[in-house]
PDB file of C-alpha atoms (C1' of nucleotides) in Angstrom:
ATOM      1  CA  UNK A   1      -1.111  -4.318 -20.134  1.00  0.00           C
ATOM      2  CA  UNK A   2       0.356  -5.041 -16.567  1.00  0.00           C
ATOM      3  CA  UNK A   3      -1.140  -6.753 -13.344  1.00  0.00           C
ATOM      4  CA  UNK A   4      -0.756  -4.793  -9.839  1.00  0.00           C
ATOM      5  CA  UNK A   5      -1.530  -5.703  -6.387  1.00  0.00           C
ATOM      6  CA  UNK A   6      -3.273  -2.975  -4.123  1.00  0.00           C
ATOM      7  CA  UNK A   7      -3.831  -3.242  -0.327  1.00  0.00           C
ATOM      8  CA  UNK A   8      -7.110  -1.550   1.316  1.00  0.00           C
ATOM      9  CA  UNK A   9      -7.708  -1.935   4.996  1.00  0.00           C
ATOM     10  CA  UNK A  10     -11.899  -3.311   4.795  1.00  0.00           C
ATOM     11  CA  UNK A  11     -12.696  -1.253   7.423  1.00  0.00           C
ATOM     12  CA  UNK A  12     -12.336   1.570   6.199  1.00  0.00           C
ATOM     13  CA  UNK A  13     -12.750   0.805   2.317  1.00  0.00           C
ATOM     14  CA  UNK A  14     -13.518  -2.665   1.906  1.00  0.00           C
ATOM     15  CA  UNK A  15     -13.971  -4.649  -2.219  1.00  0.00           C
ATOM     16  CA  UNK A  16     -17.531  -4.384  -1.151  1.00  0.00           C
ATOM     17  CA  UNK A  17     -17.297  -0.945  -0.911  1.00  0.00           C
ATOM     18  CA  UNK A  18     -15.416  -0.860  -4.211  1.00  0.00           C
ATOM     19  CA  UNK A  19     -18.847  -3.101  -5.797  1.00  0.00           C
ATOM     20  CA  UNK A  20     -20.659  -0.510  -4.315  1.00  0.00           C
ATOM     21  CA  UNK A  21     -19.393   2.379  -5.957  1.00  0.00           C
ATOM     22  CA  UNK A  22     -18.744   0.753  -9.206  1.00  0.00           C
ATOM     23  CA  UNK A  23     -15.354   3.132  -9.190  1.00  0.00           C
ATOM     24  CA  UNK A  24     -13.359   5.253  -6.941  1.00  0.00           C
ATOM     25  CA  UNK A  25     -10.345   7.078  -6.972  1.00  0.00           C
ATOM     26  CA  UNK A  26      -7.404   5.639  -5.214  1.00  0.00           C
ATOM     27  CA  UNK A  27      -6.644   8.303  -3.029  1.00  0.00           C
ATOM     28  CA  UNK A  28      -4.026   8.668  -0.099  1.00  0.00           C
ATOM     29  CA  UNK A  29      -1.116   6.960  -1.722  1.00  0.00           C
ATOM     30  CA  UNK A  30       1.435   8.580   0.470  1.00  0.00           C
ATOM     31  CA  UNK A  31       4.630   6.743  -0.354  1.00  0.00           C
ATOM     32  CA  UNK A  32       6.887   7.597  -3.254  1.00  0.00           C
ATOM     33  CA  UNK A  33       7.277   3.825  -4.385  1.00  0.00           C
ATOM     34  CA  UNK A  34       3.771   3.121  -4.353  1.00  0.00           C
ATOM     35  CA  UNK A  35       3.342   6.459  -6.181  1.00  0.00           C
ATOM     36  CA  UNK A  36       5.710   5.770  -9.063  1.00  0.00           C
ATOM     37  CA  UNK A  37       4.427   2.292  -9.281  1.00  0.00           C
ATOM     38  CA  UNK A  38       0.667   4.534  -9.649  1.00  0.00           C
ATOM     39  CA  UNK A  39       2.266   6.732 -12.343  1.00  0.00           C
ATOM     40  CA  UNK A  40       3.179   3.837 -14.697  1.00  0.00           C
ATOM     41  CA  UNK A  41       0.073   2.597 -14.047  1.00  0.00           C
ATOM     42  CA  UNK A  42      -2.563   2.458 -17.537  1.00  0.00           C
ATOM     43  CA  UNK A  43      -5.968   2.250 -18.025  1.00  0.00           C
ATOM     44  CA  UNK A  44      -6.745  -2.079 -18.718  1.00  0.00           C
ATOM     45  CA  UNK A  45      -4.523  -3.003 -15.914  1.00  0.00           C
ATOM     46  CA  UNK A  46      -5.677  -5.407 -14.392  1.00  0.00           C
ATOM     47  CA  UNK A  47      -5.910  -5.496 -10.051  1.00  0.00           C
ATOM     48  CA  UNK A  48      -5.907  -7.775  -7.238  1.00  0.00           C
ATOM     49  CA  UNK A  49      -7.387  -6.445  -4.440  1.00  0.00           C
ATOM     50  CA  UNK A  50      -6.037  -7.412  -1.152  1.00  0.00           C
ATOM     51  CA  UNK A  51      -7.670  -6.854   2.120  1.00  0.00           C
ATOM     52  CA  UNK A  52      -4.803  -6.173   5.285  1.00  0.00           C
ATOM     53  CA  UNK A  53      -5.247  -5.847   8.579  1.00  0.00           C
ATOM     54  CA  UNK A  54      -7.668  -8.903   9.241  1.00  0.00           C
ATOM     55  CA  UNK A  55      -8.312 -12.216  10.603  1.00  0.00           C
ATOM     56  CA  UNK A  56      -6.805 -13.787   7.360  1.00  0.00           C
ATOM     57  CA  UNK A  57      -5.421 -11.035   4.854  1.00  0.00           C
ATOM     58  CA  UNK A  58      -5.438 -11.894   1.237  1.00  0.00           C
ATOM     59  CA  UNK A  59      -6.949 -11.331  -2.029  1.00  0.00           C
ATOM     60  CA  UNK A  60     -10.210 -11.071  -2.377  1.00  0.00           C
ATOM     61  CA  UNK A  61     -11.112  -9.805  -5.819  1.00  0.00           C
ATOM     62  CA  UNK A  62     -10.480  -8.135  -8.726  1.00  0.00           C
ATOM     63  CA  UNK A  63     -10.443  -4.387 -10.264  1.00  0.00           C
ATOM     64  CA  UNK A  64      -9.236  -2.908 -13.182  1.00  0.00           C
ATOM     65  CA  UNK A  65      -7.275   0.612 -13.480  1.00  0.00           C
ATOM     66  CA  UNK A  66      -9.521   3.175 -15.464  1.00  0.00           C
ATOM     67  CA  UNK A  67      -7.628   6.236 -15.065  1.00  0.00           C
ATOM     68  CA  UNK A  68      -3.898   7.083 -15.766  1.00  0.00           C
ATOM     69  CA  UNK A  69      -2.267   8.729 -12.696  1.00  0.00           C
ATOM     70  CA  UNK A  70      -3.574  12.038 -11.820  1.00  0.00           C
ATOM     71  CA  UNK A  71      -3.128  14.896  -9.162  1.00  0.00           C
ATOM     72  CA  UNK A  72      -4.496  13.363  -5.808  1.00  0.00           C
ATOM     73  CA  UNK A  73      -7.115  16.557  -4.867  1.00  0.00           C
ATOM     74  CA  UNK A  74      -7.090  15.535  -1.182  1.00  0.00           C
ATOM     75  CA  UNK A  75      -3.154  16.527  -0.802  1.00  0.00           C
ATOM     76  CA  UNK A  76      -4.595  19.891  -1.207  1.00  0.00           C
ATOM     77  CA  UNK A  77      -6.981  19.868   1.395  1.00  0.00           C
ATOM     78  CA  UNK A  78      -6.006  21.399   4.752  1.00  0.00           C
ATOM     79  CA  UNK A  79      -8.884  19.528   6.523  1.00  0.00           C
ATOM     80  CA  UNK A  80      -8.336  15.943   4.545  1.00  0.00           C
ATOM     81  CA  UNK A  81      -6.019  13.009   6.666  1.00  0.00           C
ATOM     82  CA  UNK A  82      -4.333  13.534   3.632  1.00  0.00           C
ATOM     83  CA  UNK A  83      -3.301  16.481   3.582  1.00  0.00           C
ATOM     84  CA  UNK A  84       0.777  17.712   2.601  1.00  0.00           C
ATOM     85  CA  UNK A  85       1.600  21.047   3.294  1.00  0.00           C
ATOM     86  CA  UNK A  86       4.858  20.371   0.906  1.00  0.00           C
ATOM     87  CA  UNK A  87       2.822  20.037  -2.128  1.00  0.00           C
ATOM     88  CA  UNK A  88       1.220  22.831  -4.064  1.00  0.00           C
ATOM     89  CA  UNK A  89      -1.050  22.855  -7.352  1.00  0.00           C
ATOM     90  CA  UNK A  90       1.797  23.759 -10.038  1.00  0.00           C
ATOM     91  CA  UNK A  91       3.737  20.876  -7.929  1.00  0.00           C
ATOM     92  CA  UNK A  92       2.125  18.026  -6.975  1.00  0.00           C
ATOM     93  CA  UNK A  93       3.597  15.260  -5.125  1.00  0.00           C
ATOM     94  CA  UNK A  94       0.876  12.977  -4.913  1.00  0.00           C
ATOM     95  CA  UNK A  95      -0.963  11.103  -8.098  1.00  0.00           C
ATOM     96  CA  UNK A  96      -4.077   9.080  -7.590  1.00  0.00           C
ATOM     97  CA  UNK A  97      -5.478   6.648 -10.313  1.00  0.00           C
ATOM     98  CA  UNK A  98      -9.207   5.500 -10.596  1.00  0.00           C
ATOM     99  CA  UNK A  99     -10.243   1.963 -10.017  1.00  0.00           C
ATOM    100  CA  UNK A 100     -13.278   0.104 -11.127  1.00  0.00           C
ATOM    101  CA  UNK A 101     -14.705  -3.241  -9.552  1.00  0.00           C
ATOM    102  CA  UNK A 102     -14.436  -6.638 -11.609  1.00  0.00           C
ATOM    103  CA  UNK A 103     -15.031  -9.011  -9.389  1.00  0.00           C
ATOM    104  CA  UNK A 104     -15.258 -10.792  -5.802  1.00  0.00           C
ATOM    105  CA  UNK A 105     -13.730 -14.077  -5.607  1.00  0.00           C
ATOM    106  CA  UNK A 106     -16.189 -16.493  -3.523  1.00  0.00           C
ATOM    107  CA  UNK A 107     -12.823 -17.662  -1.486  1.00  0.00           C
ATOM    108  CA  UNK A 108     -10.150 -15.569  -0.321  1.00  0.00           C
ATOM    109  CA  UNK A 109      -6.611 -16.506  -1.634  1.00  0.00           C
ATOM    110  CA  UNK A 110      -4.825 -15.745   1.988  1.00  0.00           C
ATOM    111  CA  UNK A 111      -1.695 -14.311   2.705  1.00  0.00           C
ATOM    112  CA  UNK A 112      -0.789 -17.945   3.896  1.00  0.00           C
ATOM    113  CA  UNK A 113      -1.330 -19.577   0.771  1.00  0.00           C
ATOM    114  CA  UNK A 114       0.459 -17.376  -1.790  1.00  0.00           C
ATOM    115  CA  UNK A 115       3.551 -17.945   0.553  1.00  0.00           C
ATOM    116  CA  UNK A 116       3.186 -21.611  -0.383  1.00  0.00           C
ATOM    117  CA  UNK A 117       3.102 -20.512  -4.080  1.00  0.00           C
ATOM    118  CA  UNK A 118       6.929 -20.668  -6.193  1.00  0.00           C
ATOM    119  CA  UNK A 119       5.314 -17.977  -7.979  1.00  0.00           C
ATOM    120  CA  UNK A 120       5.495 -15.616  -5.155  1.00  0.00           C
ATOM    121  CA  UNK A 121       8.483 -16.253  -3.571  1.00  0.00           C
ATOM    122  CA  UNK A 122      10.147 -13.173  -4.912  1.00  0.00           C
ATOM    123  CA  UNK A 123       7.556 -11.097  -4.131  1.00  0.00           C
ATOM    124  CA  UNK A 124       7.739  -8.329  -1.732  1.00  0.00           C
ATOM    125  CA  UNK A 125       4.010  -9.458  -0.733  1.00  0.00           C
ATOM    126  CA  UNK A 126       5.219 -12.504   1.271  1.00  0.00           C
ATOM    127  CA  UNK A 127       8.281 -10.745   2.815  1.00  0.00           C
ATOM    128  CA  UNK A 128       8.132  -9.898   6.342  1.00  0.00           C
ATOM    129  CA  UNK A 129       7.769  -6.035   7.438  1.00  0.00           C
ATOM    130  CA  UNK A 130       6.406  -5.052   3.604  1.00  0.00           C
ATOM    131  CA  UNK A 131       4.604  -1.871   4.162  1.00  0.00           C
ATOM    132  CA  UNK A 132       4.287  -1.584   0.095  1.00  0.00           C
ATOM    133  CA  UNK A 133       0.632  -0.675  -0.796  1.00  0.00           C
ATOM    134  CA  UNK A 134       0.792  -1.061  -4.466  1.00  0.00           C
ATOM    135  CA  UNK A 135       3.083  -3.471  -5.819  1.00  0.00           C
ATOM    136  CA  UNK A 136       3.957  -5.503  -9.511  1.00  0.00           C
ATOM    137  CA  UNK A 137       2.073  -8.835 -10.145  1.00  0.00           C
ATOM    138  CA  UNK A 138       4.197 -10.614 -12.784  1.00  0.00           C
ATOM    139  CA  UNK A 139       1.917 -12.549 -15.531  1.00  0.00           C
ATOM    140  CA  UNK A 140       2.914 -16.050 -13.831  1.00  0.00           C
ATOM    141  CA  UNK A 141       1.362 -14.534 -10.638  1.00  0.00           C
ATOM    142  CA  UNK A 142      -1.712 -13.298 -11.948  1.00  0.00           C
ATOM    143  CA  UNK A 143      -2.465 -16.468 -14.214  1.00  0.00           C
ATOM    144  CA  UNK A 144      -1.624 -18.867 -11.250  1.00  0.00           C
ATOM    145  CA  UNK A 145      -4.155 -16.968  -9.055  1.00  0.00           C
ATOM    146  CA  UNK A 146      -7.015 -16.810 -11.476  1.00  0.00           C
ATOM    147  CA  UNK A 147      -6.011 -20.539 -11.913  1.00  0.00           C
ATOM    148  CA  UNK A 148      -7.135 -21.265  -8.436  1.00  0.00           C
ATOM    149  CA  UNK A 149     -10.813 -19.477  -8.676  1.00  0.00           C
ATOM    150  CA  UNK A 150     -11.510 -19.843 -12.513  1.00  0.00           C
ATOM    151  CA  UNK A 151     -14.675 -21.850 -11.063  1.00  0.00           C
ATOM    152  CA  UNK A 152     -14.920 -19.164  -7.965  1.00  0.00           C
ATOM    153  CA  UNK A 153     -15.428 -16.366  -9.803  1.00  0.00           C
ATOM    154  CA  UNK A 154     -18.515 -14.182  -8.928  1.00  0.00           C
TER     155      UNK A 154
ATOM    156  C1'  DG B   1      -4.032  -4.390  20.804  1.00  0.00           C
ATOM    157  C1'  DC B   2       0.914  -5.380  20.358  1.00  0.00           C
ATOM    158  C1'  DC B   3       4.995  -4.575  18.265  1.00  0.00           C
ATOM    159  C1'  DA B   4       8.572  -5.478  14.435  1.00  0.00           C
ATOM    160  C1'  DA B   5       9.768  -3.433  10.401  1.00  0.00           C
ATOM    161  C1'  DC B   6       9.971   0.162   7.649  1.00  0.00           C
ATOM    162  C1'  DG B   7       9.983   5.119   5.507  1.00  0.00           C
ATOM    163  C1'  DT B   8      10.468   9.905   6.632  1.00  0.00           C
ATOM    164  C1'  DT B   9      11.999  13.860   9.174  1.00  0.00           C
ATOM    165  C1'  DG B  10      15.043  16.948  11.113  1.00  0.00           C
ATOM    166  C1'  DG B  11      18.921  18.182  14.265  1.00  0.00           C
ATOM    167  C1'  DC B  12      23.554  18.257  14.018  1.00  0.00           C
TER     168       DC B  12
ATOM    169  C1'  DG C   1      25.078  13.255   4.894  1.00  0.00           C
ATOM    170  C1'  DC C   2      24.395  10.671   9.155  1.00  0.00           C
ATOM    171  C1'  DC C   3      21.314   8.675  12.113  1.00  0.00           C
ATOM    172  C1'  DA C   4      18.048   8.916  16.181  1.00  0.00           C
ATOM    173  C1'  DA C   5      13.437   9.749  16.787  1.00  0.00           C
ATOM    174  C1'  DC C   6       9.126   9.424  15.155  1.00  0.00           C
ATOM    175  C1'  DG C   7       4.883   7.891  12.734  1.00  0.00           C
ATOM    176  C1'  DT C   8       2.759   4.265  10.114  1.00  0.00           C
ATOM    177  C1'  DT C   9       1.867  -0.316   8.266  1.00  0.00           C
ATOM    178  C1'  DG C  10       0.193  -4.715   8.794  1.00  0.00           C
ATOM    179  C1'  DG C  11       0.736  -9.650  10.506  1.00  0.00           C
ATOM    180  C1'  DC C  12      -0.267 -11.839  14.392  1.00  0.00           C
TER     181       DC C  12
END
DNA sequence: GCCAACGTTGGC
DNA sequence: GCCAACGTTGGC
């Protein structure tokens, strides 16, 4: 059982999209950290959901991995945003897993706040210029944020 | 919308 | 194998 942290611009798929949909796969995971960090990825993992590129990023829910990693189809498709020429179907380079909704915290635990947080100080989250999509929530992370909307939760 | 920070690409 | 140029991410 391990915690991860995964990044979704709302506007384009949003945790209410996620609710939506129940599940999706987590396609378009085009960097080879993020990728590995996918591939050691099991189903019961637990997920924070974190919505970037807003007024006040943070995160905003919960989801829970219900896949193990997998060939990302969309790699394959010459007319998806996705697409990479450099991978082929007896050698893919890209791995998606699929993600099912928990939850949707009533308050947003902001970017701003977990930098306040000893528990994040290490993390890559808070550092300035992180472009990582998917990253590693340690136990004393995830406990400390469900700690702060154990009366929140929807 | 701007732009700093980063990862990737490709010429050499 | 170096590194400049480029494309992308994401806070602000």
């Amino acid at each position: 059982m391990a915690y991860w942290l995964m990044k979704t611009e709302p506007e384009a798929f949003s945790l209410d999209d996620l609710q939506a949909r129940g599940q999706e796969p987590w396609d378009g995971i085009r960097n080879y950290q993020a990728r590995n960090f996918l591939r050691s990825m099991q189903p019961g993992d637990g997920i924070f959901i974190y919505h970037s590129r807003v007024a006040v990023p943070g995160i905003v829910g919960m989801a829970e991995v219900v896949s193990s990693a997998h060939p990302d189809p969309t790699q394959f498709d010459p007319r998806s945003h996705y697409y990479d020429s450099g991978s082929s179907l007896d050698k893919p380079r890209w791995d998606l897993v699929d993600v099912a909704y928990r939850s949707s915290f009533t308050q947003c635990i902001s970017l701003d706040s977990l930098r306040n947080m000893p528990e994040f100080a290490d993390s890559p989250l808070v550092r300035k210029g992180n472009r990582l999509s998917i990253l590693p929530i340690t136990e004393s992370q995830w406990q400390h944020v469900l700690s702060l909307v154990d009366d929140g939760r929807q």
